[in-house]
C-alpha positions as protocol buffer text, in pm:
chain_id: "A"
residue {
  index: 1
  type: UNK
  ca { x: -475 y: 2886 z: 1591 }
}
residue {
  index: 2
  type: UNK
  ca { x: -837 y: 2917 z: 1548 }
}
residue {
  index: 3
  type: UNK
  ca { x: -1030 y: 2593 z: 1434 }
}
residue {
  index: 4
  type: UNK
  ca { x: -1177 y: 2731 z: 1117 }
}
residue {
  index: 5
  type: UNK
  ca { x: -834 y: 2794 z: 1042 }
}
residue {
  index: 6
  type: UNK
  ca { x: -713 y: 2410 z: 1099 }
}
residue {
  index: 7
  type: UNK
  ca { x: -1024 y: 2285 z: 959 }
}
residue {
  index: 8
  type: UNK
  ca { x: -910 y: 2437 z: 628 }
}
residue {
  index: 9
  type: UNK
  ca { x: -535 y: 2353 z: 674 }
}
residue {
  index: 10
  type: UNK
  ca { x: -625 y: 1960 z: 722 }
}
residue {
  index: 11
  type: UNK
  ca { x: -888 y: 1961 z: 474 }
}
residue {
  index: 12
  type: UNK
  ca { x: -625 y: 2199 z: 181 }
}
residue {
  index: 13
  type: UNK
  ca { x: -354 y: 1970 z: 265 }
}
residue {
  index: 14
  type: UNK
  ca { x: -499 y: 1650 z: 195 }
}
residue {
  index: 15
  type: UNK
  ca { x: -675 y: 1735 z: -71 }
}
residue {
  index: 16
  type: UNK
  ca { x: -384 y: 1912 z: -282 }
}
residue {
  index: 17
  type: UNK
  ca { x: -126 y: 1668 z: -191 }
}
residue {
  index: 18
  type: UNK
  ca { x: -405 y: 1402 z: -366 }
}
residue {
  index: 19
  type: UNK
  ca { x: -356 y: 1626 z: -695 }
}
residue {
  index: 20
  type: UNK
  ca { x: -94 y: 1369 z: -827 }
}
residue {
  index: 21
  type: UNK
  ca { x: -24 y: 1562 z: -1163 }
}
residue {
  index: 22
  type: UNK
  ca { x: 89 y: 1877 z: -984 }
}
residue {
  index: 23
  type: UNK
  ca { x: 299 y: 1687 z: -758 }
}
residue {
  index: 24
  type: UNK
  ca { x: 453 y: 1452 z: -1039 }
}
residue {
  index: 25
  type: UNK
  ca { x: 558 y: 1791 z: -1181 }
}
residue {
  index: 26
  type: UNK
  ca { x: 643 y: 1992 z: -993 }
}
residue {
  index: 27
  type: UNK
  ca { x: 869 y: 1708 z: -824 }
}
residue {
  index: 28
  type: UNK
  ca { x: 1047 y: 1649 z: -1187 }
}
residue {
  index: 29
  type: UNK
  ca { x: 1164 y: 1960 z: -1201 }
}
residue {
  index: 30
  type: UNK
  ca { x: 1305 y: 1959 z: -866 }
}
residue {
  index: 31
  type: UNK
  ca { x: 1495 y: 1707 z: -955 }
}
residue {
  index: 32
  type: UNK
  ca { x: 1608 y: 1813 z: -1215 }
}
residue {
  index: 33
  type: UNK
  ca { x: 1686 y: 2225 z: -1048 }
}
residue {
  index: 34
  type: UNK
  ca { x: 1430 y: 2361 z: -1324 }
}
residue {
  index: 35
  type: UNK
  ca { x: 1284 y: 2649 z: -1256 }
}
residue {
  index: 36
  type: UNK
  ca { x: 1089 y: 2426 z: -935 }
}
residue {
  index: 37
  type: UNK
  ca { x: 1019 y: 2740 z: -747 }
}
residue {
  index: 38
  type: UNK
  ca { x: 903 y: 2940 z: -1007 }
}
residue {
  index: 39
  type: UNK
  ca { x: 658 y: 2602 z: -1064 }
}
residue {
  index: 40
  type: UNK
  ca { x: 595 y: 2570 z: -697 }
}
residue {
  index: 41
  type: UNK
  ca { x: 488 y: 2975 z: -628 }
}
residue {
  index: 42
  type: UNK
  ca { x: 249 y: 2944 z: -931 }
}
residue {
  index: 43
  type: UNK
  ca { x: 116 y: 2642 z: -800 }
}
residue {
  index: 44
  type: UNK
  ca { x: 20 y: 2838 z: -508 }
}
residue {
  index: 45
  type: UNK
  ca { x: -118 y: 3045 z: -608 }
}
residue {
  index: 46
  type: UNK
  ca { x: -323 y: 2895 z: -871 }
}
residue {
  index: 47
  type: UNK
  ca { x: -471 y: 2717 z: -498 }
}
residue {
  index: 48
  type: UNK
  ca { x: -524 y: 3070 z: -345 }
}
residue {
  index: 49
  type: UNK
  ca { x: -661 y: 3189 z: -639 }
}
residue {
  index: 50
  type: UNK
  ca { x: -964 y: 2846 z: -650 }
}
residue {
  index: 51
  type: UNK
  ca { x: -1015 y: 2831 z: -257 }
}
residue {
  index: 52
  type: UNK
  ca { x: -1051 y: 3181 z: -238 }
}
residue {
  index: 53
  type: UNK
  ca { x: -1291 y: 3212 z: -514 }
}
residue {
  index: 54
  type: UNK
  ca { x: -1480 y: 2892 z: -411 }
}
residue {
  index: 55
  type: UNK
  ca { x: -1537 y: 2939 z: -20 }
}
residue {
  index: 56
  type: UNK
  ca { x: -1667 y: 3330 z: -142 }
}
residue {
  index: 57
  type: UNK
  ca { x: -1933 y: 3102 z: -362 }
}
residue {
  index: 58
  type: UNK
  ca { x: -1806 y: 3087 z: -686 }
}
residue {
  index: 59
  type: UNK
  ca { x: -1792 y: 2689 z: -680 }
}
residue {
  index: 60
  type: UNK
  ca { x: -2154 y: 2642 z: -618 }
}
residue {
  index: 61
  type: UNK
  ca { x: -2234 y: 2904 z: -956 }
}
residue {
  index: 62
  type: UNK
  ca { x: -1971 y: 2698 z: -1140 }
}
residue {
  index: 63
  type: UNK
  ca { x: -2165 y: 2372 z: -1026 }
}
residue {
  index: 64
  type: UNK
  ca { x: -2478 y: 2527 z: -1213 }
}
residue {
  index: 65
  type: UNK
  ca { x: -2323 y: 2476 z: -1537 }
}
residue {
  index: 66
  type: UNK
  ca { x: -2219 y: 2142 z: -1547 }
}
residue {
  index: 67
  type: UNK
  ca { x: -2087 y: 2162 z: -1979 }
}
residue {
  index: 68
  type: UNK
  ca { x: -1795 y: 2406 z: -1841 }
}
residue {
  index: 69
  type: UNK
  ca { x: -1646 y: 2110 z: -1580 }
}
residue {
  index: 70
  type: UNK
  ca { x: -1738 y: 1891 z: -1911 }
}
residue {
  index: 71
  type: UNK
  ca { x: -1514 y: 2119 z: -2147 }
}
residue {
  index: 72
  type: UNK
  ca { x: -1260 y: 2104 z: -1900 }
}
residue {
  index: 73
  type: UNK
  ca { x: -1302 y: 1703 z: -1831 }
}
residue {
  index: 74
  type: UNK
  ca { x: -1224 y: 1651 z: -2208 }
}
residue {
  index: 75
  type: UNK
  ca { x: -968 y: 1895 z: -2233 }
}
residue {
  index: 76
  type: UNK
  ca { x: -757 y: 1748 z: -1931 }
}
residue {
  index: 77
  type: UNK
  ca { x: -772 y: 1399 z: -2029 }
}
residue {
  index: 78
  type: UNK
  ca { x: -652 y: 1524 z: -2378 }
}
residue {
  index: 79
  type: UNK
  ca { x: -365 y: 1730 z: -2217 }
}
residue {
  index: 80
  type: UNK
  ca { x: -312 y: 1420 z: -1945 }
}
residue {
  index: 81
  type: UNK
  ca { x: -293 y: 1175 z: -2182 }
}
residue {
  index: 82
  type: UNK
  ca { x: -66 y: 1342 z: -2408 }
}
residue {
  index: 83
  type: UNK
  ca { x: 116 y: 1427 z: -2134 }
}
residue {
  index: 84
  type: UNK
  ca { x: 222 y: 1101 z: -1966 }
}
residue {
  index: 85
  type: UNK
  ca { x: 249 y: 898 z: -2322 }
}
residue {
  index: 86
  type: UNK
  ca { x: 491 y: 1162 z: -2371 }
}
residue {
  index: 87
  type: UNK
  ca { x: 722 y: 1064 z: -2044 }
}
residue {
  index: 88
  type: UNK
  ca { x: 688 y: 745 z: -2088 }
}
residue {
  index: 89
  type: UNK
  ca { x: 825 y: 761 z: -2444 }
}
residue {
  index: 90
  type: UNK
  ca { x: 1093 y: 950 z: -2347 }
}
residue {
  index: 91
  type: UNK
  ca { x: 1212 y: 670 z: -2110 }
}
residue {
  index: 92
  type: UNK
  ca { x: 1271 y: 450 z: -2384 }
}
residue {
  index: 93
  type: UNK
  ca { x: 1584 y: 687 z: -2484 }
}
residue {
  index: 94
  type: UNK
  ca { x: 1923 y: 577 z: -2463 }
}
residue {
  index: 95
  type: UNK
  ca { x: 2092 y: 691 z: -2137 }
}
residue {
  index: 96
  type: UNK
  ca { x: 2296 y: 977 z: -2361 }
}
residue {
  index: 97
  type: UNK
  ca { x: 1984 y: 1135 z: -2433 }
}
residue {
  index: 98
  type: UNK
  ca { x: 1786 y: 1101 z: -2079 }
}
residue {
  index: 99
  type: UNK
  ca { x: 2107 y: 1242 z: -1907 }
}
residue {
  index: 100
  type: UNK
  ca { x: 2097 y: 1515 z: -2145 }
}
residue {
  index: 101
  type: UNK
  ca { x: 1751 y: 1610 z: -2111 }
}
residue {
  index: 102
  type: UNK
  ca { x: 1770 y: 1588 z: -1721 }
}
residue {
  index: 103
  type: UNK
  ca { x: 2022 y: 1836 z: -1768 }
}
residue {
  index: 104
  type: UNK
  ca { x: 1898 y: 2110 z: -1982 }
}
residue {
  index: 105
  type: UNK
  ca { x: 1651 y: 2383 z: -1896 }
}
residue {
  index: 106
  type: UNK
  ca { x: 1360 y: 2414 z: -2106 }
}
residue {
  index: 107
  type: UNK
  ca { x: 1227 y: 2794 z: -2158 }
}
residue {
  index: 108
  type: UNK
  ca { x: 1047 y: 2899 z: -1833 }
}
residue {
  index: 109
  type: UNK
  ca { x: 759 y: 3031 z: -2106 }
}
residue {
  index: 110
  type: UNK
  ca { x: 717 y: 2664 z: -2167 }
}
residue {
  index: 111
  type: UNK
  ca { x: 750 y: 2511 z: -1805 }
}
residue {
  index: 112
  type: UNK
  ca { x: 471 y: 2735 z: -1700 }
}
residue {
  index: 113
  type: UNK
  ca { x: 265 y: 2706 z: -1957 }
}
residue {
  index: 114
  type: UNK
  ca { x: 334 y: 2333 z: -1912 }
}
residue {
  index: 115
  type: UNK
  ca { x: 235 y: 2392 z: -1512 }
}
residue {
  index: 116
  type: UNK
  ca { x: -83 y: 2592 z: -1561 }
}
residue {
  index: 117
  type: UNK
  ca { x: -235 y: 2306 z: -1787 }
}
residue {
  index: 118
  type: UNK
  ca { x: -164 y: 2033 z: -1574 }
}
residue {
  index: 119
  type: UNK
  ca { x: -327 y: 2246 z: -1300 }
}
residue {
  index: 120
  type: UNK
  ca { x: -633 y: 2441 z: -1453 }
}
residue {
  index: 121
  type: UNK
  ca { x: -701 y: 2137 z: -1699 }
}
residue {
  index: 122
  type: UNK
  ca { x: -736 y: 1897 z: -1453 }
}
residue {
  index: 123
  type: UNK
  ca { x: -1090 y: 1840 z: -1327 }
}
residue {
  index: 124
  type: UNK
  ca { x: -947 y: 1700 z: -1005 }
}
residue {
  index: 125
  type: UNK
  ca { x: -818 y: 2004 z: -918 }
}
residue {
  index: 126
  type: UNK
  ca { x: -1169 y: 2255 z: -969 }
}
residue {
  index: 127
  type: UNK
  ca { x: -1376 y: 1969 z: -749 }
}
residue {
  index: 128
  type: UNK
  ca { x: -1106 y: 1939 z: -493 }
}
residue {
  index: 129
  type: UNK
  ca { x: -1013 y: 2318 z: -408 }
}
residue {
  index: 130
  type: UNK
  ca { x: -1300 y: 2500 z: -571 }
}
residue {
  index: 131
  type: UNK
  ca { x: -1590 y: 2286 z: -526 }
}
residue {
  index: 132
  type: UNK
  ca { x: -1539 y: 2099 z: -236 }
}
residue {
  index: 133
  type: UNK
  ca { x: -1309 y: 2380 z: -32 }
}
residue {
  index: 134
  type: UNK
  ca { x: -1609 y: 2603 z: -86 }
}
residue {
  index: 135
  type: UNK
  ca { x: -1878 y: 2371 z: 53 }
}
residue {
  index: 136
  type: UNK
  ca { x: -1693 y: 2349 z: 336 }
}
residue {
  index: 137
  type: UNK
  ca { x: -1653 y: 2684 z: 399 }
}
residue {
  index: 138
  type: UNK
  ca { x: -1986 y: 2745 z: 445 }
}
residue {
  index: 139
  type: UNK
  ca { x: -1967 y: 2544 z: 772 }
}
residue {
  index: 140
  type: UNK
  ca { x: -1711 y: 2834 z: 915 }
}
residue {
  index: 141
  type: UNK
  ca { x: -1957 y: 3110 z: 762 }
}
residue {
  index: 142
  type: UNK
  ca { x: -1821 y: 3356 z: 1070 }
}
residue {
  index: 143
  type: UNK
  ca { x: -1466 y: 3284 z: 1001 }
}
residue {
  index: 144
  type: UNK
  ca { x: -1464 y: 3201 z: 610 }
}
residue {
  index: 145
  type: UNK
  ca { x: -1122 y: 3394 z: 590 }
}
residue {
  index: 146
  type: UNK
  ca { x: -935 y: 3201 z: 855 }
}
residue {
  index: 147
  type: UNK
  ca { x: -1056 y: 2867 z: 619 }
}
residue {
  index: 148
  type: UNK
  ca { x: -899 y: 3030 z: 353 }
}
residue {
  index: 149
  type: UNK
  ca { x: -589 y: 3066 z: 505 }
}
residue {
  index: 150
  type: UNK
  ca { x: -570 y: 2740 z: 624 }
}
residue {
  index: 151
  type: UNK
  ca { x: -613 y: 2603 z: 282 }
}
residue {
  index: 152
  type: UNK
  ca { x: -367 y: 2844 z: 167 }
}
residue {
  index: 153
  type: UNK
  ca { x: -99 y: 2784 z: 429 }
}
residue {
  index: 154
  type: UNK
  ca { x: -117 y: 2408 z: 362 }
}
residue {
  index: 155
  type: UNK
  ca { x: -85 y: 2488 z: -9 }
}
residue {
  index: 156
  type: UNK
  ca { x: 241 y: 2687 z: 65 }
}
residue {
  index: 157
  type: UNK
  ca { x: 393 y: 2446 z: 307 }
}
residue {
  index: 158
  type: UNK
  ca { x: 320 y: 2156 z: 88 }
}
residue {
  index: 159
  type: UNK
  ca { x: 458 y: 2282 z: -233 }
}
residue {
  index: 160
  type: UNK
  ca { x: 737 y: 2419 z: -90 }
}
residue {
  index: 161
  type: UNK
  ca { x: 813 y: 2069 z: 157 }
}
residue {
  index: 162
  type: UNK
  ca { x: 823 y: 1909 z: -213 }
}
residue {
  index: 163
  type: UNK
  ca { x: 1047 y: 2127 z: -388 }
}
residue {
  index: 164
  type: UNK
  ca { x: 1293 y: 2139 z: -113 }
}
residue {
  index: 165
  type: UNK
  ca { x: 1339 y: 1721 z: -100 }
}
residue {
  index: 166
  type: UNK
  ca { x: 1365 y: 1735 z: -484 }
}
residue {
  index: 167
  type: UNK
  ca { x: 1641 y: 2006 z: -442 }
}
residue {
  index: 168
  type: UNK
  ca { x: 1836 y: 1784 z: -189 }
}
residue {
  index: 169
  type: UNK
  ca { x: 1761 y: 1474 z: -369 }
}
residue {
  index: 170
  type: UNK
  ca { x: 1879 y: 1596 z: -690 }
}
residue {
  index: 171
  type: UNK
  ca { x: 2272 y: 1558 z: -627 }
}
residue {
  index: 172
  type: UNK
  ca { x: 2193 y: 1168 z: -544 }
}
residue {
  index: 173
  type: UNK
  ca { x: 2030 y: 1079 z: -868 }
}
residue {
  index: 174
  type: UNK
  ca { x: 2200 y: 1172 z: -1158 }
}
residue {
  index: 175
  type: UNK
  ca { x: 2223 y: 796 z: -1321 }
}
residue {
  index: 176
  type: UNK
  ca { x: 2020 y: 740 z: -1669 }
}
residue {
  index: 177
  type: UNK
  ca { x: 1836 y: 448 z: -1467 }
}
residue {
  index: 178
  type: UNK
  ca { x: 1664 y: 704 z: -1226 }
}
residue {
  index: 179
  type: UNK
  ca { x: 1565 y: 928 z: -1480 }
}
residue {
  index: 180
  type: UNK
  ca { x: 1371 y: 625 z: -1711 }
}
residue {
  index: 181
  type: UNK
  ca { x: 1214 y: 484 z: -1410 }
}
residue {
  index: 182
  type: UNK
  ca { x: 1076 y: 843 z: -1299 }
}
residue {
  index: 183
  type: UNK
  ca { x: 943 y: 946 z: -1677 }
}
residue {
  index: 184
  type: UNK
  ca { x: 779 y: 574 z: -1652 }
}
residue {
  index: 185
  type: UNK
  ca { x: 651 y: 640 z: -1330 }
}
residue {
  index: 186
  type: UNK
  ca { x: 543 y: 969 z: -1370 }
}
residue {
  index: 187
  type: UNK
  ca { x: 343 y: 860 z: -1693 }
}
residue {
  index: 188
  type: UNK
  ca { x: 167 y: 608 z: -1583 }
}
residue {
  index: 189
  type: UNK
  ca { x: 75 y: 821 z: -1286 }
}
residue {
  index: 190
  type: UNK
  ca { x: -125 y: 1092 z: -1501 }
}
residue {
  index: 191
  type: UNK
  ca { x: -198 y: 842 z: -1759 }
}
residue {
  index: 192
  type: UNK
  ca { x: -411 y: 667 z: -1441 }
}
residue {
  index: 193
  type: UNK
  ca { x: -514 y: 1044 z: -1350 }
}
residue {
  index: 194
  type: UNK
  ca { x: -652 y: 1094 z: -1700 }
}
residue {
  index: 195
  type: UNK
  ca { x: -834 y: 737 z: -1648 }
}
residue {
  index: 196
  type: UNK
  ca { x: -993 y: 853 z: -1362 }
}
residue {
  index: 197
  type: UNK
  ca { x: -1175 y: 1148 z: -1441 }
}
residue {
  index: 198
  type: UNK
  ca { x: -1283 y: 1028 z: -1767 }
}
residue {
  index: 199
  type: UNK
  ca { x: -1450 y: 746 z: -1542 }
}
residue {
  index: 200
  type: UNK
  ca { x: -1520 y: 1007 z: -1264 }
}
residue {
  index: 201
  type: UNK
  ca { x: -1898 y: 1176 z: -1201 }
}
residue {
  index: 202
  type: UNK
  ca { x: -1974 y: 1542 z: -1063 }
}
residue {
  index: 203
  type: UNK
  ca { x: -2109 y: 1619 z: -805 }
}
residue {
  index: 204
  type: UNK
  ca { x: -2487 y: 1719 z: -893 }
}
């Protein structure tokens, strides 16, 4: 294992396992056996896709044109926002209702869709894989591949780690109370995300 390619595994895996949205996610619908691997595998690749793109360059041209991580700032604390008001509504249902919607699949169209917002709308996620992945890179100029696949192996060992404890977890937790405690937890969690990069700065 070459160091360029553990420099990019240490650096991938803490950075996307600080992406709290994705995890919150992707970790509800392990719970719940919806479509998580589906979720997890576009996850994925949506991080092969960024570090790829931003250790061959493409974060430092993005970085030229700060209105674009602005348009995306105000669209992902719009989508964020909605987003976790929504859960935490929902845990105010009686437990008839919770257990039935922790029980029935909602279109994979939809969870996708769902998935690629919370990823490719969320600021944290361009600075963290594209921006900052890519400046890094450029220390490992002679082996920028084996950084990539460092950041991608962590990417696929992480999101896969997380939708395999959700899938043995899920048996376990199938009271009302665990489900209103999770959408309330998982609210506040992106409703704090959504905080935070409305307060947050780019990098110049």
């Amino acid at each position: 294992m070459s160091a360029a390619f553990l420099s990019g595994f240490i650096t991938g895996g803490s950075l996307i396992i600080a992406v709290g949205a994705q995890n919150a996610f992707l970790l509800e619908q392990a719970l719940k056996r919806h479509w998580a691997l589906s979720i997890a595998i576009l996850f994925m690749l949506s991080d092969a896709i960024s570090i790829s793109l931003g250790a061959l360059g493409i974060g430092a041209l993005i970085q030229s044109y700060p209105i674009l991580l602005e348009v995306t700032r105000i669209a992902g604390v719009l989508f964020l926002t909605y987003f976790g008001l929504s859960r935490i509504k929902a845990s105010f249902a009686d437990e008839t209702l919770l257990l039935t919607k922790a029980n029935t699949k909602m279109p994979l169209g939809l969870l996708l869709t769902t998935a690629m917002a919370v990823t490719w709308l969320n600021p944290h996620f361009y600075l963290d894989t594209l921006i900052l992945m890519g400046s890094l890179a450029n220390q490992w100029q002679a082996n920028t591949y084996e950084f990539i696949m460092g950041g991608i192996s962590a990417s696929i060992l992480w999101f896969l780690s997380l939708t395999l404890i959700g899938r043995l977890l899920a048996p376990y937790l199938g009271k009302a109370t665990f489900w209103r405690w999770l959408n309330r937890f998982n609210g506040t969690l992106v409703i704090i995300i959504a905080i935070q990069i409305t307060l947050m700065s780019f990098p110049e």
